Amino acid sequence: MARNKRKNRIANTLAVCFWLCAWQAASVCIGQNLILVSPLEVCGALLALLPTADFWQTAAFSAGRIIGGFLLALALGLVLAALAAALRWVEVLLRPLMLTIKSIPVASFIILALMWLRSAGNLAVFISFLMVLPVVYTNTLAGIRETDARLLEMAAVFRVPPAKRVRYLYVPAALPYFRSACTVGLGLCWKSGVAAEVIGITSGSIGEALYNAKILFSTAELLAWTVVIVLLSLAFERLFLWGLARVESVLLERSGT
């Protein structure tokens, strides 16, 4: 197992090095920094940003709001999925709403949100929440529905209390689906949240920094902020999935599965 992990790390490192070399070669061939700067220039722009207080304030501002929207979507998605599984009319009522949210382009929601919200400061929270909610709701509901019917019948025969049915039957069945929803949602929340900040030109956000870099034709700074978004997204994804795995192990251990 350890050897396989080491091989995977080496393979991933080599793949990253290959694409960095390809990027460098493409930059040299094009020869125009406005179109494509080299990785070294992007690193230089990033190193210039790192020591400034504005950089850390901007990164924290956007990360806090995007992560906040993601966590709100998780909480509400779980609650709504549980209600829909228990009450048929709730599922019927929510179905057109979730389909509508999934079908409408994110740009349309951003423009509508700009009309509804008094300030663009919480735009990333709202858009991240909206994009992640249907994913969490749909997957969690599907997981709950996959609970073994024979086990549920046995629980009914032996009059197992509802709380124990949830803990020992529904939760283990829904966890893989919930984990999958989180993995998809983690990518969606950052993409949609930053897009909302760019369109809304949210003051003090990463989206505003990207917009300013585009206005000033600073391709190196634009790509440097893009690298920051990727690193923040990866860091939060690793941390969140690690925490989720710990919670899963505790729940499955206690449920005896």
mmCIF file of C-alpha atoms in Angstrom:
data_model
loop_
_atom_site.group_PDB
_atom_site.id
_atom_site.type_symbol
_atom_site.label_atom_id
_atom_site.label_comp_id
_atom_site.label_asym_id
_atom_site.label_seq_id
_atom_site.Cartn_x
_atom_site.Cartn_y
_atom_site.Cartn_z
ATOM 1 C CA MET A 1 0.000 0.000 0.000
ATOM 2 C CA ALA A 2 2.769 2.452 0.993
ATOM 3 C CA ARG A 3 4.719 1.583 -2.155
ATOM 4 C CA ASN A 4 1.678 2.233 -4.339
ATOM 5 C CA LYS A 5 1.120 5.603 -2.681
ATOM 6 C CA ARG A 6 4.744 6.523 -3.274
ATOM 7 C CA LYS A 7 4.481 5.526 -6.949
ATOM 8 C CA ASN A 8 1.317 7.608 -7.299
ATOM 9 C CA ARG A 9 3.032 10.636 -5.761
ATOM 10 C CA ILE A 10 5.993 10.283 -8.120
ATOM 11 C CA ALA A 11 3.681 9.860 -11.125
ATOM 12 C CA ASN A 12 1.637 12.926 -10.119
ATOM 13 C CA THR A 13 4.806 14.996 -9.620
ATOM 14 C CA LEU A 14 6.130 13.989 -13.031
ATOM 15 C CA ALA A 15 2.793 14.842 -14.643
ATOM 16 C CA VAL A 16 2.827 18.312 -13.053
ATOM 17 C CA CYS A 17 6.429 18.859 -14.188
ATOM 18 C CA PHE A 18 5.508 17.795 -17.722
ATOM 19 C CA TRP A 19 2.670 20.329 -17.974
ATOM 20 C CA LEU A 20 4.781 23.089 -16.448
ATOM 21 C CA CYS A 21 7.438 22.414 -19.103
ATOM 22 C CA ALA A 22 4.740 22.403 -21.792
ATOM 23 C CA TRP A 23 3.430 25.727 -20.446
ATOM 24 C CA GLN A 24 6.956 27.198 -20.480
ATOM 25 C CA ALA A 25 7.547 25.973 -24.043
ATOM 26 C CA ALA A 26 4.216 27.397 -25.231
ATOM 27 C CA SER A 27 5.022 30.753 -23.620
ATOM 28 C CA VAL A 28 8.422 30.875 -25.347
ATOM 29 C CA CYS A 29 6.914 29.918 -28.722
ATOM 30 C CA ILE A 30 4.150 32.531 -28.523
ATOM 31 C CA GLY A 31 6.550 35.203 -27.269
ATOM 32 C CA GLN A 32 3.818 37.598 -26.098
ATOM 33 C CA ASN A 33 3.303 38.032 -22.367
ATOM 34 C CA LEU A 34 -0.111 39.555 -22.907
ATOM 35 C CA ILE A 35 -1.369 36.257 -24.327
ATOM 36 C CA LEU A 36 0.560 33.746 -22.223
ATOM 37 C CA VAL A 37 3.206 34.414 -19.577
ATOM 38 C CA SER A 38 5.659 31.804 -18.382
ATOM 39 C CA PRO A 39 5.301 29.860 -15.118
ATOM 40 C CA LEU A 40 8.358 31.708 -13.761
ATOM 41 C CA GLU A 41 6.659 35.077 -14.309
ATOM 42 C CA VAL A 42 3.515 33.819 -12.606
ATOM 43 C CA CYS A 43 5.614 32.635 -9.647
ATOM 44 C CA GLY A 44 7.254 36.072 -9.541
ATOM 45 C CA ALA A 45 3.845 37.788 -9.481
ATOM 46 C CA LEU A 46 2.655 35.430 -6.761
ATOM 47 C CA LEU A 47 5.767 36.025 -4.640
ATOM 48 C CA ALA A 48 5.187 39.761 -5.007
ATOM 49 C CA LEU A 49 1.623 39.366 -3.708
ATOM 50 C CA LEU A 50 2.391 37.095 -0.753
ATOM 51 C CA PRO A 51 4.094 39.624 1.564
ATOM 52 C CA THR A 52 1.257 42.182 1.265
ATOM 53 C CA ALA A 53 -1.549 42.459 3.825
ATOM 54 C CA ASP A 54 -4.085 43.111 1.043
ATOM 55 C CA PHE A 55 -3.357 39.700 -0.452
ATOM 56 C CA TRP A 56 -4.177 37.821 2.766
ATOM 57 C CA GLN A 57 -7.250 39.956 3.453
ATOM 58 C CA THR A 58 -8.541 39.354 -0.076
ATOM 59 C CA ALA A 59 -7.911 35.598 0.092
ATOM 60 C CA ALA A 60 -9.574 35.337 3.521
ATOM 61 C CA PHE A 61 -12.546 37.449 2.394
ATOM 62 C CA SER A 62 -13.356 35.235 -0.588
ATOM 63 C CA ALA A 63 -12.512 31.926 1.100
ATOM 64 C CA GLY A 64 -14.718 32.712 4.093
ATOM 65 C CA ARG A 65 -17.738 33.521 1.973
ATOM 66 C CA ILE A 66 -17.348 30.647 -0.482
ATOM 67 C CA ILE A 67 -16.780 28.096 2.283
ATOM 68 C CA GLY A 68 -19.685 29.590 4.220
ATOM 69 C CA GLY A 69 -22.017 29.097 1.255
ATOM 70 C CA PHE A 70 -20.782 25.526 0.832
ATOM 71 C CA LEU A 71 -21.384 24.637 4.490
ATOM 72 C CA LEU A 72 -24.847 26.223 4.467
ATOM 73 C CA ALA A 73 -25.751 24.160 1.391
ATOM 74 C CA LEU A 74 -24.548 20.982 3.124
ATOM 75 C CA ALA A 75 -26.650 21.653 6.210
ATOM 76 C CA LEU A 76 -29.847 22.566 4.360
ATOM 77 C CA GLY A 77 -29.358 19.840 1.740
ATOM 78 C CA LEU A 78 -29.132 17.179 4.456
ATOM 79 C CA VAL A 79 -32.243 18.471 6.224
ATOM 80 C CA LEU A 80 -34.291 18.700 3.026
ATOM 81 C CA ALA A 81 -33.173 15.250 1.868
ATOM 82 C CA ALA A 82 -34.203 13.735 5.206
ATOM 83 C CA LEU A 83 -37.598 15.449 5.031
ATOM 84 C CA ALA A 84 -38.126 14.382 1.411
ATOM 85 C CA ALA A 85 -37.290 10.781 2.291
ATOM 86 C CA ALA A 86 -39.758 10.827 5.186
ATOM 87 C CA LEU A 87 -42.541 12.827 3.532
ATOM 88 C CA ARG A 88 -43.490 12.173 -0.067
ATOM 89 C CA TRP A 89 -45.165 15.564 -0.523
ATOM 90 C CA VAL A 90 -41.940 17.350 0.417
ATOM 91 C CA GLU A 91 -40.053 15.523 -2.341
ATOM 92 C CA VAL A 92 -42.770 16.352 -4.884
ATOM 93 C CA LEU A 93 -42.762 19.988 -3.786
ATOM 94 C CA LEU A 94 -38.972 20.348 -3.982
ATOM 95 C CA ARG A 95 -38.453 18.470 -7.267
ATOM 96 C CA PRO A 96 -39.266 21.383 -9.648
ATOM 97 C CA LEU A 97 -37.250 23.796 -7.500
ATOM 98 C CA MET A 98 -34.117 21.636 -7.570
ATOM 99 C CA LEU A 99 -34.494 20.991 -11.309
ATOM 100 C CA THR A 100 -34.816 24.722 -11.919
ATOM 101 C CA ILE A 101 -31.703 25.547 -9.888
ATOM 102 C CA LYS A 102 -29.686 22.888 -11.731
ATOM 103 C CA SER A 103 -30.918 24.034 -15.164
ATOM 104 C CA ILE A 104 -30.508 27.817 -14.922
ATOM 105 C CA PRO A 105 -26.997 29.086 -15.851
ATOM 106 C CA VAL A 106 -24.971 30.437 -12.954
ATOM 107 C CA ALA A 107 -24.562 33.796 -14.741
ATOM 108 C CA SER A 108 -28.343 34.292 -14.652
ATOM 109 C CA PHE A 109 -28.452 33.650 -10.916
ATOM 110 C CA ILE A 110 -25.572 36.069 -10.362
ATOM 111 C CA ILE A 111 -27.360 38.869 -12.231
ATOM 112 C CA LEU A 112 -30.610 38.171 -10.379
ATOM 113 C CA ALA A 113 -28.770 38.111 -7.060
ATOM 114 C CA LEU A 114 -27.220 41.495 -7.836
ATOM 115 C CA MET A 115 -30.762 42.832 -8.263
ATOM 116 C CA TRP A 116 -32.025 41.187 -5.063
ATOM 117 C CA LEU A 117 -29.138 41.798 -2.679
ATOM 118 C CA ARG A 118 -28.429 45.244 -1.300
ATOM 119 C CA SER A 119 -24.686 44.616 -1.346
ATOM 120 C CA ALA A 120 -22.437 42.398 -3.458
ATOM 121 C CA GLY A 121 -20.471 41.470 -0.324
ATOM 122 C CA ASN A 122 -22.495 38.300 0.268
ATOM 123 C CA LEU A 123 -22.926 37.434 -3.401
ATOM 124 C CA ALA A 124 -20.383 34.588 -3.264
ATOM 125 C CA VAL A 125 -22.152 33.080 -0.244
ATOM 126 C CA PHE A 126 -25.499 33.040 -2.013
ATOM 127 C CA ILE A 127 -24.216 31.699 -5.344
ATOM 128 C CA SER A 128 -22.013 29.003 -3.769
ATOM 129 C CA PHE A 129 -24.943 27.939 -1.616
ATOM 130 C CA LEU A 130 -27.299 27.813 -4.573
ATOM 131 C CA MET A 131 -24.992 25.759 -6.794
ATOM 132 C CA VAL A 132 -24.140 23.163 -4.128
ATOM 133 C CA LEU A 133 -27.616 22.724 -2.616
ATOM 134 C CA PRO A 134 -29.246 20.589 -5.370
ATOM 135 C CA VAL A 135 -26.159 18.361 -5.605
ATOM 136 C CA VAL A 136 -26.193 17.591 -1.879
ATOM 137 C CA TYR A 137 -29.975 17.196 -1.758
ATOM 138 C CA THR A 138 -30.220 14.877 -4.787
ATOM 139 C CA ASN A 139 -27.304 12.615 -3.851
ATOM 140 C CA THR A 140 -28.236 12.339 -0.182
ATOM 141 C CA LEU A 141 -31.839 11.528 -1.011
ATOM 142 C CA ALA A 142 -30.667 8.837 -3.443
ATOM 143 C CA GLY A 143 -28.449 7.374 -0.721
ATOM 144 C CA ILE A 144 -31.263 7.264 1.794
ATOM 145 C CA ARG A 145 -33.464 5.519 -0.774
ATOM 146 C CA GLU A 146 -30.756 2.871 -1.265
ATOM 147 C CA THR A 147 -31.119 1.640 2.320
ATOM 148 C CA ASP A 148 -31.639 -2.143 2.328
ATOM 149 C CA ALA A 149 -35.414 -2.780 2.381
ATOM 150 C CA ARG A 150 -34.920 -6.124 4.175
ATOM 151 C CA LEU A 151 -33.091 -4.435 7.006
ATOM 152 C CA LEU A 152 -35.867 -1.872 7.274
ATOM 153 C CA GLU A 153 -38.461 -4.649 7.425
ATOM 154 C CA MET A 154 -36.492 -6.399 10.139
ATOM 155 C CA ALA A 155 -36.220 -3.141 12.078
ATOM 156 C CA ALA A 156 -39.986 -2.701 11.823
ATOM 157 C CA VAL A 157 -40.622 -6.270 13.015
ATOM 158 C CA PHE A 158 -38.381 -5.819 16.051
ATOM 159 C CA ARG A 159 -39.740 -2.305 16.651
ATOM 160 C CA VAL A 160 -36.359 -0.602 16.479
ATOM 161 C CA PRO A 161 -36.722 3.072 17.517
ATOM 162 C CA PRO A 162 -36.571 5.638 14.687
ATOM 163 C CA ALA A 163 -33.382 7.219 16.051
ATOM 164 C CA LYS A 164 -31.555 3.889 15.917
ATOM 165 C CA ARG A 165 -32.853 3.173 12.428
ATOM 166 C CA VAL A 166 -31.374 6.467 11.254
ATOM 167 C CA ARG A 167 -28.063 5.827 12.992
ATOM 168 C CA TYR A 168 -27.550 2.170 12.060
ATOM 169 C CA LEU A 169 -29.379 1.864 8.719
ATOM 170 C CA TYR A 170 -29.907 5.159 6.916
ATOM 171 C CA VAL A 171 -26.626 6.878 7.778
ATOM 172 C CA PRO A 172 -24.304 4.058 6.537
ATOM 173 C CA ALA A 173 -26.339 3.786 3.323
ATOM 174 C CA ALA A 174 -26.311 7.542 2.632
ATOM 175 C CA LEU A 175 -22.675 8.278 3.530
ATOM 176 C CA PRO A 176 -21.070 7.233 0.184
ATOM 177 C CA TYR A 177 -23.596 9.348 -1.726
ATOM 178 C CA PHE A 178 -23.069 12.290 0.614
ATOM 179 C CA ARG A 179 -19.286 12.015 0.172
ATOM 180 C CA SER A 180 -19.715 12.042 -3.607
ATOM 181 C CA ALA A 181 -21.938 15.130 -3.358
ATOM 182 C CA CYS A 182 -19.323 16.894 -1.241
ATOM 183 C CA THR A 183 -16.580 16.120 -3.762
ATOM 184 C CA VAL A 184 -18.624 17.599 -6.616
ATOM 185 C CA GLY A 185 -19.848 20.510 -4.503
ATOM 186 C CA LEU A 186 -16.334 21.490 -3.432
ATOM 187 C CA GLY A 187 -15.407 22.173 -7.030
ATOM 188 C CA LEU A 188 -18.660 23.919 -7.857
ATOM 189 C CA CYS A 189 -18.605 26.300 -4.904
ATOM 190 C CA TRP A 190 -15.201 27.791 -5.793
ATOM 191 C CA LYS A 191 -15.944 28.111 -9.505
ATOM 192 C CA SER A 192 -19.351 29.687 -9.017
ATOM 193 C CA GLY A 193 -18.296 31.813 -6.033
ATOM 194 C CA VAL A 194 -15.339 33.413 -7.806
ATOM 195 C CA ALA A 195 -17.425 33.879 -10.974
ATOM 196 C CA ALA A 196 -20.001 35.734 -8.885
ATOM 197 C CA GLU A 197 -17.288 37.999 -7.468
ATOM 198 C CA VAL A 198 -15.924 38.755 -10.950
ATOM 199 C CA ILE A 199 -19.334 39.621 -12.407
ATOM 200 C CA GLY A 200 -20.429 41.519 -9.295
ATOM 201 C CA ILE A 201 -16.972 43.127 -8.887
ATOM 202 C CA THR A 202 -17.234 42.472 -5.152
ATOM 203 C CA SER A 203 -14.989 44.886 -3.316
ATOM 204 C CA GLY A 204 -12.029 43.291 -1.526
ATOM 205 C CA SER A 205 -12.503 39.881 -3.161
ATOM 206 C CA ILE A 206 -10.420 37.606 -5.364
ATOM 207 C CA GLY A 207 -12.953 38.208 -8.123
ATOM 208 C CA GLU A 208 -12.254 41.942 -7.997
ATOM 209 C CA ALA A 209 -8.503 41.236 -8.126
ATOM 210 C CA LEU A 210 -9.033 39.089 -11.243
ATOM 211 C CA TYR A 211 -11.158 41.791 -12.840
ATOM 212 C CA ASN A 212 -8.558 44.488 -12.113
ATOM 213 C CA ALA A 213 -5.780 42.304 -13.527
ATOM 214 C CA LYS A 214 -7.820 41.888 -16.708
ATOM 215 C CA ILE A 215 -8.448 45.644 -16.977
ATOM 216 C CA LEU A 216 -4.735 46.372 -16.523
ATOM 217 C CA PHE A 217 -3.723 43.580 -18.953
ATOM 218 C CA SER A 218 -1.630 42.007 -16.182
ATOM 219 C CA THR A 219 -1.707 38.389 -17.323
ATOM 220 C CA ALA A 220 0.917 37.318 -14.783
ATOM 221 C CA GLU A 221 -1.122 38.671 -11.863
ATOM 222 C CA LEU A 222 -4.334 37.190 -13.272
ATOM 223 C CA LEU A 223 -2.755 33.735 -13.438
ATOM 224 C CA ALA A 224 -1.164 34.219 -10.020
ATOM 225 C CA TRP A 225 -4.609 34.780 -8.492
ATOM 226 C CA THR A 226 -5.864 31.771 -10.430
ATOM 227 C CA VAL A 227 -3.127 29.683 -8.807
ATOM 228 C CA VAL A 228 -4.239 31.045 -5.422
ATOM 229 C CA ILE A 229 -7.818 29.909 -6.113
ATOM 230 C CA VAL A 230 -6.624 26.425 -7.049
ATOM 231 C CA LEU A 231 -4.445 26.149 -3.934
ATOM 232 C CA LEU A 232 -7.214 27.374 -1.625
ATOM 233 C CA SER A 233 -9.674 24.978 -3.223
ATOM 234 C CA LEU A 234 -7.306 22.010 -2.914
ATOM 235 C CA ALA A 235 -6.375 22.856 0.671
ATOM 236 C CA PHE A 236 -9.990 23.137 1.812
ATOM 237 C CA GLU A 237 -10.976 20.013 -0.132
ATOM 238 C CA ARG A 238 -8.214 17.960 1.511
ATOM 239 C CA LEU A 239 -9.062 19.302 4.967
ATOM 240 C CA PHE A 240 -12.796 18.815 4.575
ATOM 241 C CA LEU A 241 -12.572 15.307 3.119
ATOM 242 C CA TRP A 242 -10.096 14.320 5.853
ATOM 243 C CA GLY A 243 -12.553 15.520 8.498
ATOM 244 C CA LEU A 244 -15.440 13.784 6.733
ATOM 245 C CA ALA A 245 -13.463 10.521 6.619
ATOM 246 C CA ARG A 246 -12.847 10.785 10.370
ATOM 247 C CA VAL A 247 -16.552 11.342 11.029
ATOM 248 C CA GLU A 248 -17.462 8.435 8.731
ATOM 249 C CA SER A 249 -15.071 6.057 10.503
ATOM 250 C CA VAL A 250 -16.574 6.962 13.885
ATOM 251 C CA LEU A 251 -20.167 6.595 12.655
ATOM 252 C CA LEU A 252 -19.529 3.297 10.850
ATOM 253 C CA GLU A 253 -17.582 1.918 13.814
ATOM 254 C CA ARG A 254 -20.406 2.721 16.180
ATOM 255 C CA SER A 255 -22.992 1.284 13.802
ATOM 256 C CA GLY A 256 -20.984 -1.936 13.531
ATOM 257 C CA THR A 257 -20.563 -1.867 9.747
#
